[in-house]
């Protein structure tokens, strides 16, 4: 069992709140991904939006992953981290002209295009540079990911992707777009998906959609099935590394690839969630009328997932072995929604205790804000603190 262990003696001198990244957990995770993906020559692009901390990106680049970007800022961060542009894909429903131009200037591998007007704009901008952009059509497969409605993206009602009934129009338009080459199709059905049958349903849909292209004699070199693999937020100590073997196996078994086709993935959360913790201190233990509160110096400005998606994070008291008690664990921000957990079991808490909010490596630090004019949280890696 690979357990995230904390150098609490080192933590004592660091102002809280801060993010702590266990690089052993990250490296083990990356090793597992590359081992499992290599079995079938699958290509993995890391979804930058989960965490763009430079220390993390460096490790991901060294493992050989590409980058899945959703903004010009992310394209720049990927390039700054040394990820080569032939491994960069660019998705997003609202790509601005400057972002498309930046991507064109770097000759990125592929634009994942989400609408007809976007295709026309990319064609136009590429024409001005006398370039040809490689594109994949992001198709909305209308597959339910059975996850929180805020992070479901593959249903017809969502804003993402091109619907199946629009495909004829797109195919008819393509020959007139001289500065665009269609190289593939792209999907992404949602996030924190733990039920493998959702990915199986996606495979079945992709097979059907492939038939559509075959019947029109359109050769697609690349199939990109997006990301979305979930992590175990309840038991980060027992399941620090997601089951990538089972995940890739679903696609190996159910997706029909042509011999010349390459399969691409865009994993975000599953790569980085378990290596990160938000470390905070207890400011006050307050006795309420019916319950007690552990008031932390971290709030939703540091980790917004509980507030935004009612997400669960395991919370541990790193400073106390005393008997467990129930607490509502809350932050200092002037909003009632600034609550990390209700009726949470913690070893008896005191002012100054160090608290770890687990599995916070994905959609944690990167979503931090300065609301209430708070400072952005700093971050430390296990490598730095061991020195
Ligand atoms: C967010 C996103 C991902 C990554 O999702 P995870 O659930 O973090 O794996 C992949 N592809 C696209 C297009 C995305 O928007």
XYZ file of C-alpha atoms and ligand atoms in Angstrom:
402
model
C 0.000 0.000 0.000
C 1.368 3.342 -1.058
C 0.292 5.803 1.580
C 0.663 9.545 1.296
C 2.881 10.322 4.242
C 3.334 13.801 5.548
C 6.526 15.470 6.746
C 4.603 17.156 9.564
C 7.790 18.371 11.255
C 8.556 20.358 8.089
C 4.978 21.596 7.853
C 5.236 23.211 11.287
C 7.223 26.177 9.973
C 5.201 26.788 6.805
C 2.383 29.344 6.810
C -0.981 27.723 6.053
C -2.981 27.119 3.941
C -0.792 25.530 1.271
C -0.874 22.688 -1.210
C 1.381 19.710 -0.655
C 2.209 17.372 -3.536
C 3.519 13.883 -2.840
C 5.775 13.263 -5.824
C 6.075 9.525 -5.092
C 2.326 9.181 -5.560
C 2.487 11.220 -8.776
C 5.414 9.204 -10.153
C 3.783 5.871 -9.313
C 0.594 7.055 -11.025
C 2.436 8.216 -14.139
C 4.403 4.985 -14.293
C 1.194 2.980 -14.159
C -0.416 5.102 -16.892
C 2.526 4.812 -19.264
C 2.912 1.065 -18.618
C -0.766 0.337 -19.240
C -1.095 2.659 -22.243
C 2.045 1.253 -23.870
C 0.449 -2.205 -24.096
C -1.731 -0.914 -26.947
C 0.261 2.096 -28.056
C -2.400 4.450 -26.669
C -1.497 8.141 -26.598
C -2.227 10.045 -23.391
C -2.548 13.826 -23.234
C -2.661 15.312 -19.767
C -5.624 17.676 -19.297
C -3.796 20.787 -18.133
C -6.840 22.329 -16.522
C -6.694 19.837 -13.627
C -3.429 21.296 -12.319
C -0.815 23.427 -14.086
C 1.696 23.655 -11.232
C 5.143 23.786 -12.923
C 6.637 21.015 -10.713
C 3.751 18.730 -11.639
C 3.941 19.605 -15.340
C 7.647 18.867 -15.365
C 7.047 15.361 -14.020
C 4.246 14.780 -16.524
C 6.425 15.944 -19.410
C 9.234 13.625 -18.267
C 6.786 10.714 -18.291
C 6.171 11.471 -21.960
C 2.545 12.562 -21.833
C 1.191 15.158 -24.228
C -1.072 18.060 -23.231
C -4.779 18.683 -23.633
C -5.318 22.448 -23.459
C -8.508 24.488 -23.214
C -7.024 27.989 -23.469
C -4.119 29.951 -24.899
C -2.721 30.239 -21.398
C -2.619 26.463 -21.109
C -0.962 26.095 -24.519
C 1.722 28.525 -23.368
C 2.130 26.699 -20.022
C 2.473 23.357 -21.829
C 5.157 24.763 -24.114
C 6.934 26.460 -21.198
C 6.963 23.075 -19.438
C 8.742 21.589 -22.447
C 5.858 19.570 -23.873
C 6.436 19.565 -27.630
C 3.718 21.053 -29.820
C 3.256 17.805 -31.774
C 1.719 16.407 -28.558
C -0.613 19.342 -27.869
C -4.339 19.248 -28.548
C -6.626 22.236 -28.096
C -10.290 21.887 -27.089
C -12.958 24.321 -25.917
C -16.284 25.742 -27.118
C -15.055 29.326 -27.180
C -11.602 29.607 -28.688
C -10.663 33.281 -29.161
C -8.769 34.417 -32.272
C -5.548 35.086 -30.357
C -5.687 31.581 -28.903
C -6.193 30.003 -32.324
C -3.335 32.120 -33.701
C -1.045 31.060 -30.848
C -1.867 27.413 -31.547
C -1.259 27.907 -35.275
C 2.075 29.633 -34.636
C 3.185 26.605 -32.615
C 1.853 24.096 -35.187
C 0.009 22.121 -32.523
C -1.015 18.561 -33.280
C -4.772 19.054 -33.357
C -7.665 21.459 -32.772
C -10.659 19.692 -31.272
C -13.365 21.704 -32.976
C -16.754 22.158 -31.360
C -18.878 24.025 -33.937
C -19.268 24.984 -37.612
C -18.502 28.688 -37.055
C -15.306 27.685 -35.229
C -14.230 25.542 -38.221
C -14.672 28.562 -40.488
C -12.685 30.858 -38.192
C -9.792 28.394 -37.888
C -9.780 27.967 -41.671
C -9.666 31.728 -42.077
C -6.909 32.373 -39.559
C -4.829 29.458 -40.863
C -5.247 30.836 -44.403
C -3.820 34.198 -43.374
C -0.743 32.408 -42.097
C -0.621 30.192 -45.148
C -0.911 27.138 -42.914
C -3.135 24.099 -42.714
C -4.662 23.276 -39.340
C -5.225 19.668 -38.324
C -8.633 19.281 -36.754
C -10.721 16.641 -35.037
C -14.460 17.096 -34.737
C -15.657 17.005 -31.170
C -18.838 15.009 -31.455
C -21.475 15.005 -28.787
C -22.183 11.264 -28.435
C -25.251 11.730 -26.207
C -23.855 9.279 -23.638
C -24.755 9.750 -19.987
C -21.689 9.665 -17.772
C -23.758 9.156 -14.600
C -21.835 11.806 -12.738
C -22.685 15.195 -11.186
C -24.745 17.292 -13.650
C -22.179 20.110 -13.519
C -19.514 17.777 -14.891
C -21.592 15.858 -17.439
C -20.611 17.048 -20.891
C -21.678 14.410 -23.420
C -25.461 14.878 -23.541
C -27.337 16.649 -26.354
C -28.450 19.330 -23.902
C -24.811 20.270 -23.061
C -23.029 23.156 -24.800
C -20.112 20.978 -25.891
C -19.395 19.424 -29.259
C -21.170 18.972 -32.578
C -24.425 17.031 -32.510
C -24.844 13.985 -34.751
C -27.593 15.656 -36.791
C -25.156 18.442 -37.780
C -22.514 16.074 -39.150
C -23.852 16.023 -42.728
C -23.546 19.807 -42.897
C -19.990 19.682 -41.573
C -18.935 16.977 -44.026
C -20.373 18.930 -46.947
C -18.577 22.068 -45.807
C -15.133 20.503 -45.305
C -13.920 20.372 -48.954
C -14.379 24.164 -49.202
C -12.172 24.743 -46.148
C -8.768 24.652 -47.794
C -6.737 25.367 -44.704
C -8.169 22.542 -42.639
C -7.368 18.823 -42.630
C -9.743 16.512 -40.831
C -7.627 13.979 -38.947
C -10.010 12.557 -36.413
C -12.954 12.665 -34.061
C -13.005 13.629 -30.409
C -15.272 12.907 -27.450
C -15.377 13.771 -23.761
C -18.421 12.668 -21.805
C -17.743 14.024 -18.325
C -15.588 13.759 -15.257
C -15.199 11.697 -12.070
C -16.637 8.664 -13.859
C -16.198 5.524 -11.774
C -18.662 3.254 -13.554
C -16.776 1.597 -16.429
C -20.047 0.892 -18.266
C -20.220 4.612 -19.146
C -16.948 4.233 -21.056
C -18.267 1.027 -22.594
C -21.338 2.942 -23.826
C -19.005 5.543 -25.279
C -17.115 2.822 -27.185
C -20.349 1.485 -28.634
C -21.311 4.981 -29.792
C -17.859 5.634 -31.264
C -18.131 2.394 -33.251
C -21.474 3.558 -34.662
C -20.105 6.994 -35.468
C -17.108 5.388 -37.183
C -19.562 3.545 -39.447
C -20.996 6.888 -40.475
C -17.559 8.053 -41.640
C -16.694 4.721 -43.335
C -19.909 4.885 -45.338
C -18.809 8.298 -46.613
C -15.302 7.043 -47.386
C -13.718 9.406 -44.872
C -10.532 8.063 -43.335
C -9.953 9.166 -39.751
C -6.460 8.571 -38.452
C -7.125 9.557 -34.850
C -9.825 8.700 -32.352
C -9.739 10.724 -29.139
C -11.999 9.524 -26.323
C -11.237 12.339 -23.869
C -10.798 11.842 -20.149
C -13.079 11.507 -17.184
C -11.722 8.562 -15.215
C -12.602 9.101 -11.551
C -10.589 8.646 -8.386
C -11.490 7.232 -4.982
C -12.102 10.269 -2.781
C -13.314 8.118 0.127
C -10.195 5.964 0.418
C -7.153 7.813 -0.902
C -4.827 5.674 1.272
C -6.102 2.368 -0.085
C -6.573 3.516 -3.673
C -3.907 6.128 -4.356
C -3.626 5.038 -8.000
C -6.754 4.663 -10.160
C -7.290 1.373 -11.983
C -5.807 2.365 -15.333
C -5.515 -1.282 -16.357
C -9.285 -1.775 -16.160
C -9.910 1.597 -17.796
C -7.732 1.010 -20.855
C -9.033 -2.556 -21.108
C -12.577 -1.273 -21.700
C -11.373 0.556 -24.813
C -9.175 -2.328 -25.943
C -12.144 -4.680 -25.726
C -14.999 -2.545 -26.948
C -13.638 0.023 -29.363
C -13.089 -1.197 -32.926
C -9.998 0.501 -34.283
C -8.778 0.174 -37.846
C -5.151 -0.992 -38.114
C -3.932 2.466 -39.107
C -5.877 4.288 -36.382
C -4.396 5.703 -33.186
C -6.359 6.048 -29.952
C -5.885 9.136 -27.781
C -6.915 9.888 -24.201
C -7.096 13.109 -22.199
C -6.725 12.274 -18.533
C -6.731 15.027 -15.943
C -8.145 14.223 -12.526
C -6.960 10.618 -12.477
C -3.358 11.741 -13.031
C -3.046 14.315 -10.267
C -5.923 14.172 -7.753
C -4.404 11.735 -5.278
C -0.939 13.284 -5.052
C -2.219 16.583 -3.660
C -3.462 17.694 -0.266
C -4.553 21.073 0.968
C -2.902 21.641 4.336
C -4.638 24.038 6.710
C -4.622 24.927 10.405
C -7.511 24.979 12.823
C -8.087 28.586 13.830
C -10.897 27.965 16.289
C -13.004 25.154 17.632
C -16.395 26.737 18.148
C -19.268 25.161 20.049
C -22.560 25.832 18.233
C -26.057 25.250 19.591
C -26.317 21.729 18.191
C -22.859 20.979 16.825
C -19.252 22.032 16.934
C -17.299 23.709 14.183
C -13.657 23.321 13.284
C -12.897 26.659 11.624
C -9.910 26.380 9.290
C -7.677 29.048 7.795
C -8.439 27.532 4.347
C -11.705 28.243 2.567
C -13.362 27.774 -0.788
C -10.926 30.287 -2.237
C -8.292 27.558 -1.765
C -10.399 24.485 -2.626
C -13.776 25.142 -4.219
C -14.922 21.608 -5.094
C -17.050 21.041 -1.957
C -18.821 24.379 -2.501
C -19.177 24.034 -6.274
C -20.154 20.367 -6.630
C -20.910 19.240 -3.064
C -17.755 17.196 -3.547
C -16.400 15.029 -0.756
C -12.781 15.257 0.372
C -11.416 13.063 3.129
C -10.244 15.259 6.007
C -7.582 14.201 8.534
C -6.195 15.833 11.630
C -2.424 15.425 11.329
C -1.725 16.783 14.832
C -4.015 14.738 17.056
C -4.467 11.090 18.044
C -7.159 11.878 20.567
C -10.601 10.363 20.446
C -12.650 11.138 17.353
C -15.418 13.724 17.485
C -17.882 15.129 14.965
C -17.245 18.532 13.423
C -18.589 20.726 10.709
C -15.345 21.691 9.022
C -15.669 25.214 7.646
C -13.574 28.038 6.212
C -13.321 31.723 7.137
C -15.072 33.173 4.070
C -18.259 35.174 4.461
C -20.552 32.693 2.696
C -22.459 29.822 4.313
C -21.396 27.623 1.420
C -17.814 27.868 2.684
C -18.111 24.445 4.278
C -15.761 21.542 3.536
C -17.741 18.846 5.357
C -20.643 18.430 7.737
C -20.616 15.965 10.654
C -17.098 14.921 9.786
C -15.171 12.554 12.051
C -11.847 14.021 13.163
C -9.433 13.265 15.962
C -10.237 15.848 18.636
C -9.239 19.221 17.234
C -7.463 22.129 18.905
C -6.419 25.572 17.769
C -3.248 25.215 15.664
C -3.768 21.575 14.604
C -2.674 20.764 11.057
C -5.486 19.451 8.877
C -5.097 17.645 5.534
C -7.848 17.819 2.919
C -7.034 14.805 0.787
C -7.252 14.098 -2.963
C -6.966 17.799 -3.717
C -4.393 17.596 -6.521
C -6.973 18.022 -9.301
C -9.181 21.095 -9.653
C -7.742 22.423 -6.373
C -4.874 24.880 -6.559
C -5.710 25.763 -10.165
C -9.218 26.917 -9.187
C -8.066 29.075 -6.281
C -9.274 32.681 -6.180
C -8.549 35.855 -4.254
C -12.117 36.469 -3.134
C -12.170 38.405 0.165
C -8.713 39.630 -0.961
C -7.166 36.463 0.320
C -3.731 35.389 -0.847
C -3.493 32.544 -3.343
C -2.254 29.366 -1.649
C 1.397 28.456 -2.147
C 2.515 24.926 -2.909
C 5.335 22.588 -1.899
C 6.408 19.229 -3.259
C 7.720 16.315 -1.216
C 10.997 16.696 -3.174
C 11.460 20.261 -1.929
C 10.621 19.458 1.686
C 12.923 16.433 1.818
C 15.929 18.503 0.922
C -11.724 18.504 -18.536
C -11.426 17.789 -19.779
C -10.667 16.620 -19.741
C -10.154 15.989 -18.470
O -11.166 15.507 -17.640
P -10.798 14.670 -16.329
O -12.116 14.307 -15.765
O -10.040 15.583 -15.423
O -10.006 13.477 -16.743
C -10.392 15.998 -20.937
N -10.833 16.508 -22.118
C -11.554 17.632 -22.175
C -11.992 18.137 -23.505
C -11.876 18.311 -21.021
O -12.608 19.428 -21.098
